[in-house]
mmCIF file of C-alpha atoms in Angstrom:
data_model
loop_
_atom_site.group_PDB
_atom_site.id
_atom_site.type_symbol
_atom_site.label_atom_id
_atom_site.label_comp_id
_atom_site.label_asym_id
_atom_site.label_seq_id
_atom_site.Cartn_x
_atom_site.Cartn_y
_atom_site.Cartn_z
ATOM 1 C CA UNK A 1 0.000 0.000 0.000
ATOM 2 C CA UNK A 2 1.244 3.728 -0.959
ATOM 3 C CA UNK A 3 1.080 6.678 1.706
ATOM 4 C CA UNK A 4 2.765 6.839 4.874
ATOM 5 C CA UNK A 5 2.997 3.482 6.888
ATOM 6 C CA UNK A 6 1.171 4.802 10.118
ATOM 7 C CA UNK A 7 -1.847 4.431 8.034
ATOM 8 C CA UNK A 8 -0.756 1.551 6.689
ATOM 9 C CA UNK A 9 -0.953 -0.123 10.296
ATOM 10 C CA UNK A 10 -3.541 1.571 10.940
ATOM 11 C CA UNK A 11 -5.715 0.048 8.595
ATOM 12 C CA UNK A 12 -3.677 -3.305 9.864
ATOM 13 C CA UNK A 13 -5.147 -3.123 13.301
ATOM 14 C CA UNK A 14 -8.726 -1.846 12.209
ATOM 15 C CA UNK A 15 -9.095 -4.669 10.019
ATOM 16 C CA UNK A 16 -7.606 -7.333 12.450
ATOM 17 C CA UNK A 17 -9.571 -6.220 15.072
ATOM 18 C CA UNK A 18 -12.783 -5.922 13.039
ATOM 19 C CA UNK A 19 -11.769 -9.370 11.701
ATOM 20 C CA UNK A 20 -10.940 -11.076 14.616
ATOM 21 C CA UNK A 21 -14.300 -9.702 16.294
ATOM 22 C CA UNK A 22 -16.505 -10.879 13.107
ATOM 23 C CA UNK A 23 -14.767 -14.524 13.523
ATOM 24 C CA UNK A 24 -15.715 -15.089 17.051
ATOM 25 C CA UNK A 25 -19.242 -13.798 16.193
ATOM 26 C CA UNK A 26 -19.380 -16.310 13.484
ATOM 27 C CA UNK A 27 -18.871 -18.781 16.429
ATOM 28 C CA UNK A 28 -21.394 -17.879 19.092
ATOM 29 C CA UNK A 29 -23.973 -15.181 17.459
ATOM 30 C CA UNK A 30 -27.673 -17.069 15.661
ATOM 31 C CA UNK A 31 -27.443 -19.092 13.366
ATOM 32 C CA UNK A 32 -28.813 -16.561 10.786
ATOM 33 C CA UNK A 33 -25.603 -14.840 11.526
ATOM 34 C CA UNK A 34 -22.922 -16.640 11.421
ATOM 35 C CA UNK A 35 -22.792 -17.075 7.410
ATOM 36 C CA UNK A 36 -22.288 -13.394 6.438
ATOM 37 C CA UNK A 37 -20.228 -12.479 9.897
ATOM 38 C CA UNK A 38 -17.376 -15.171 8.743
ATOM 39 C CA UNK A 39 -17.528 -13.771 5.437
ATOM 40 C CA UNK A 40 -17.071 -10.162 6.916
ATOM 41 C CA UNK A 41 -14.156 -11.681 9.022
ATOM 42 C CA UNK A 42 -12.207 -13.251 6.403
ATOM 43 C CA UNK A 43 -12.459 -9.915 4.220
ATOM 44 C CA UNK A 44 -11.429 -8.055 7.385
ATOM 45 C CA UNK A 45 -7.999 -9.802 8.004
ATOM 46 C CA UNK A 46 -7.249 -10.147 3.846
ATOM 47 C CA UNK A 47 -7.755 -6.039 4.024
ATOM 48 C CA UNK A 48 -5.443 -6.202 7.563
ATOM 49 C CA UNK A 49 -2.937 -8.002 5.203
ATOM 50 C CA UNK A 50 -3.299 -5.966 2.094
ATOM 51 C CA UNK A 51 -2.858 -2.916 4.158
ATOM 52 C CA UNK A 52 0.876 -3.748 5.550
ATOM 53 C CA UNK A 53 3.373 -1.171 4.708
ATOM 54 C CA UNK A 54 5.468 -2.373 1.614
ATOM 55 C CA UNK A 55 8.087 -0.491 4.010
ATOM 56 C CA UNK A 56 7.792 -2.437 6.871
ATOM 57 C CA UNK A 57 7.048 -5.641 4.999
ATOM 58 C CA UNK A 58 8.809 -7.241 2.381
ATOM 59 C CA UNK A 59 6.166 -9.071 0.616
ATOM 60 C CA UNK A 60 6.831 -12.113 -1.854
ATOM 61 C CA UNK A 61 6.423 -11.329 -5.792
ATOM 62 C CA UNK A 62 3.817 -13.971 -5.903
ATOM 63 C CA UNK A 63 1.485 -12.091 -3.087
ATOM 64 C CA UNK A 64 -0.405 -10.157 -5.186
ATOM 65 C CA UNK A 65 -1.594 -13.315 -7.339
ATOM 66 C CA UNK A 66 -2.551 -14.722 -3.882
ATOM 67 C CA UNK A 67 -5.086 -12.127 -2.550
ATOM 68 C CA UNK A 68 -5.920 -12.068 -6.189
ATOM 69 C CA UNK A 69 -6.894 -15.569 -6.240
ATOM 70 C CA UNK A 70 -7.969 -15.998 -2.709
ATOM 71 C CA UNK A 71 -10.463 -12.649 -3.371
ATOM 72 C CA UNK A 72 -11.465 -13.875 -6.828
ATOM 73 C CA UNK A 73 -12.725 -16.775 -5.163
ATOM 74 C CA UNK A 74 -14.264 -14.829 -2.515
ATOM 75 C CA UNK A 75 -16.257 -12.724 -4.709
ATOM 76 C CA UNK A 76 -17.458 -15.605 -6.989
ATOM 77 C CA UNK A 77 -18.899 -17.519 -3.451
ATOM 78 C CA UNK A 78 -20.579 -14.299 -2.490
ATOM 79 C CA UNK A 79 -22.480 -14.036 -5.770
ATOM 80 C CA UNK A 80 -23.635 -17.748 -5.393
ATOM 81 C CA UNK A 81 -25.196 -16.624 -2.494
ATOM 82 C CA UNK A 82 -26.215 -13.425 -3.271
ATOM 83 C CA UNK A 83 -23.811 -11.287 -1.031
ATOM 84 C CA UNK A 84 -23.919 -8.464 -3.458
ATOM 85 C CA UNK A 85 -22.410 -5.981 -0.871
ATOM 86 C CA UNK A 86 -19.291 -8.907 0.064
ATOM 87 C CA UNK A 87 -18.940 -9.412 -4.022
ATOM 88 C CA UNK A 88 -18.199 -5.747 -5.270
ATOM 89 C CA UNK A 89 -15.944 -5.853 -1.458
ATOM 90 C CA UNK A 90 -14.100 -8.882 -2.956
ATOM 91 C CA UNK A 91 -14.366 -6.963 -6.761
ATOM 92 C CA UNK A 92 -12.561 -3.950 -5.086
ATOM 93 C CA UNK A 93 -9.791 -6.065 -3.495
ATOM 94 C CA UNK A 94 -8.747 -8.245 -6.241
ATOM 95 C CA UNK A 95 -9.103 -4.812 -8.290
ATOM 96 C CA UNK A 96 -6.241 -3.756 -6.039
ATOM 97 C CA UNK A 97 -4.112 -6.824 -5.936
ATOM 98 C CA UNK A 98 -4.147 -6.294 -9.371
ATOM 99 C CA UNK A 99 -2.922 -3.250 -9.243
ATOM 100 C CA UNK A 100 -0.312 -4.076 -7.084
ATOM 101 C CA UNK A 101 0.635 -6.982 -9.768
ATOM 102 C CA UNK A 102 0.208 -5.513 -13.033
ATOM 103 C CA UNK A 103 2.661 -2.468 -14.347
ATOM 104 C CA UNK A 104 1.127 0.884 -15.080
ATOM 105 C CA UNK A 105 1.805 0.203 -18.749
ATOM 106 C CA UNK A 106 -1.279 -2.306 -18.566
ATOM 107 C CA UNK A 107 -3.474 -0.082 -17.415
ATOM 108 C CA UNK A 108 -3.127 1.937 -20.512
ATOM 109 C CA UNK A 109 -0.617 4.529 -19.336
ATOM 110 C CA UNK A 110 2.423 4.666 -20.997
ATOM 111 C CA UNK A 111 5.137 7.713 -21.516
ATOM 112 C CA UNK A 112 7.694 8.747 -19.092
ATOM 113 C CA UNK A 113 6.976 8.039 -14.973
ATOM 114 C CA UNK A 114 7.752 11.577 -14.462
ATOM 115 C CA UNK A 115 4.444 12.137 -16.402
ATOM 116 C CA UNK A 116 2.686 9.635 -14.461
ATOM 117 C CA UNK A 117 2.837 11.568 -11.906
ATOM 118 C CA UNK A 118 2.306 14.658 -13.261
ATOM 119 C CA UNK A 119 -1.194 12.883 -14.937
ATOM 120 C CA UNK A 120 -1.981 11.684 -11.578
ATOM 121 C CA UNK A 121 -1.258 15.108 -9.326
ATOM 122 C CA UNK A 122 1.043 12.666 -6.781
ATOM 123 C CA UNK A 123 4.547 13.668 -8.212
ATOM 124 C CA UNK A 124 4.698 15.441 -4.472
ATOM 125 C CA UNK A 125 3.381 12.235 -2.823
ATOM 126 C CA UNK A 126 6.624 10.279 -4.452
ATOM 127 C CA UNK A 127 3.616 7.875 -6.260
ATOM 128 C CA UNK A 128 4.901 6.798 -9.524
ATOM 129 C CA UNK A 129 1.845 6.067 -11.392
ATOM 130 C CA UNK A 130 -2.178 6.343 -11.408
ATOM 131 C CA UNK A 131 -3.296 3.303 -9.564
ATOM 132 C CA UNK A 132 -5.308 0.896 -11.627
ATOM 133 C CA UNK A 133 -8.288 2.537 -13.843
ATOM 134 C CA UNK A 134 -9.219 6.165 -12.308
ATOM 135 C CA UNK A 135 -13.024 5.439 -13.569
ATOM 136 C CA UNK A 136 -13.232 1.907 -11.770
ATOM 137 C CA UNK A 137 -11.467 3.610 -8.969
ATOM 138 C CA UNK A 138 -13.585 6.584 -8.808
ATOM 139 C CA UNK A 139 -17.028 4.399 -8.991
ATOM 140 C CA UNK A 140 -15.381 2.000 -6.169
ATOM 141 C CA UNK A 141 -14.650 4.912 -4.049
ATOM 142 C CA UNK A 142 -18.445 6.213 -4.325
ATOM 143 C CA UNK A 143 -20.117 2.623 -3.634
ATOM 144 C CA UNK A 144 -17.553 2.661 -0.566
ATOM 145 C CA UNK A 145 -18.642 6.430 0.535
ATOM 146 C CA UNK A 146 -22.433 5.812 -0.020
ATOM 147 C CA UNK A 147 -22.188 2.139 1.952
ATOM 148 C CA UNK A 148 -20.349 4.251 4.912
ATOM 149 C CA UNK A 149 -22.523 6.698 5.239
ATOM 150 C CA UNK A 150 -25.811 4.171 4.931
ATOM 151 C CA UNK A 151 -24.404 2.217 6.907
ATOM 152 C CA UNK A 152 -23.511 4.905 9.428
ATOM 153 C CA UNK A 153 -26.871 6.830 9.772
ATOM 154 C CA UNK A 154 -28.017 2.829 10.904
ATOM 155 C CA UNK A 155 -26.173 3.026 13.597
ATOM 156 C CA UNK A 156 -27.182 6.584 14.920
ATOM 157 C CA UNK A 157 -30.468 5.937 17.466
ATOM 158 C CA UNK A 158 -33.618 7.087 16.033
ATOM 159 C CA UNK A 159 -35.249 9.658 17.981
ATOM 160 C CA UNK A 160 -37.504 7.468 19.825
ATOM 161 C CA UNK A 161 -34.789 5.593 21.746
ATOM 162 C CA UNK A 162 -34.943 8.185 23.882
ATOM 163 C CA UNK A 163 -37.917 6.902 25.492
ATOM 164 C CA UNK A 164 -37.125 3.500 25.008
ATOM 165 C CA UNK A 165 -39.244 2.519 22.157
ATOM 166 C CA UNK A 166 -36.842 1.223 19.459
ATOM 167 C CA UNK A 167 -37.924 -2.350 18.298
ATOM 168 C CA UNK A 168 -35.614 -4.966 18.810
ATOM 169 C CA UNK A 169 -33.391 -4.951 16.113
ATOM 170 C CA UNK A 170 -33.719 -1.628 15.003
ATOM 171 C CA UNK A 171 -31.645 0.840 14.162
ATOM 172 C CA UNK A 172 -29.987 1.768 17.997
ATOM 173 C CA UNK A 173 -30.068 -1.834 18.912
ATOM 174 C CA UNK A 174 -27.666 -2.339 21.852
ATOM 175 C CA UNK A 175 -24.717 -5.349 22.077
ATOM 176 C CA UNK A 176 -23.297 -7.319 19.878
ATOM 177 C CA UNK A 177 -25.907 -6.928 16.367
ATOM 178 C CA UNK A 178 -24.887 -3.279 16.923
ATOM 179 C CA UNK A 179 -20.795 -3.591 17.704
ATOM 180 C CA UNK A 180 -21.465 -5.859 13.836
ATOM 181 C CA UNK A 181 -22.661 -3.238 12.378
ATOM 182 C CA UNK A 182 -20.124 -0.579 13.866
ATOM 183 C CA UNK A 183 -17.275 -3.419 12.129
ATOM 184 C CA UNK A 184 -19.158 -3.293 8.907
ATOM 185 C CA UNK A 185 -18.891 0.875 9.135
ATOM 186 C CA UNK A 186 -15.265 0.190 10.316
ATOM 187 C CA UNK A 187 -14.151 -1.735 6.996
ATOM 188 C CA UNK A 188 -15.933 -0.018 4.939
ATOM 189 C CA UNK A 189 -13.993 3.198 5.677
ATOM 190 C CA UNK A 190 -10.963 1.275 5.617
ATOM 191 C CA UNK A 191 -11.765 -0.218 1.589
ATOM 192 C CA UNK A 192 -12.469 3.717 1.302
ATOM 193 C CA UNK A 193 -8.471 4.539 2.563
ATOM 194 C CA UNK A 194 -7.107 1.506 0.548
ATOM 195 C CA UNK A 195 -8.540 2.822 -2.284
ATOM 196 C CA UNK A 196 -7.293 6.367 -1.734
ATOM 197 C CA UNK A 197 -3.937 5.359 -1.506
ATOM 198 C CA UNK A 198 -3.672 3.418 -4.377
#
């Protein structure tokens, strides 16, 4: 991952925590559960490991096949079961393992790297090159921004909690359902950073 590497591990720990809490969930929440919460935990630590500093972490040539393969299959299980939200999540990760993989020449840009940079607006950054396809990136990062912000308004209590009327399972719902949804929030703004700093 580009940018500075306290972000980097930032997005390390959010995602292993969000991860590890999604996995246990998957173990003791309802049954109805368990199915998408395992699915939200394994995309949680794949973004932890995505996320490492290239800095800090000297990762093998073959790792971006890897999450590209692991993801690809992923994204293809989440169709079958009609996970639409987990497939374009798994979409946008192999989208960046790709990235990571392929040179910039692929993606149709071609010229001088000095250029590339100048194209992208990052010569200041130290970036080398556009990440990927700006109009896939651009349409991931609004999918990512309205999911976030969706999701987000769920978790704000609706007026009535006040006086203690929220249904079960609404909105402002208390314990665990609610600390799943805060994770959901959580990764989402953390596909939203990994696909800024591509």
């Amino acid at each position: 991952m580009h940018g500075p590497a306290w972000v980097g591990w930032l997005l390390v720990l959010l995602g292993a925590a969000a991860g590890a809490y999604c996995l246990v969930r998957s173990r003791t929440g309802p049954p109805a559960e368990r199915s998408t919460a395992r699915g939200e935990g394994l995309m949680a630590l794949g973004m932890a490991a995505m996320a490492c500093p290239a800095s800090a972490v000297a990762s093998a040539a073959w790792s971006p096949w890897l999450f590209t393969a692991v993801f690809g299959t992923a994204g293809l299980w989440a169709l079958a079961r009609r996970h639409l939200h987990h497939a374009v999540g798994a979409g946008a990760m192999v989208y960046m393992a790709l990235t990571m993989a392929l040179p910039p020449e692929w993606w149709g840009f071609s010229g001088h790297p000095e250029r590339w940079g100048q194209m992208a607006g990052t010569v200041p950054m130290g970036h080398p090159a556009p990440g990927g396809v700006p109009l896939l990136t651009g349409l991931l990062l609004a999918y990512f921004t309205v999911y976030v912000i969706a999701a987000g308004v769920r978790l704000v209590p609706a007026a009535d909690t006040a006086a203690g009327t929220t249904a079960a399972g609404g909105p402002a719902a208390a314990g665990p359902p609610g600390v799943l949804r805060a994770c959901r929030v959580a990764m989402g703004i953390g596909m939203l950073a990994m696909l800024l700093a591509l």
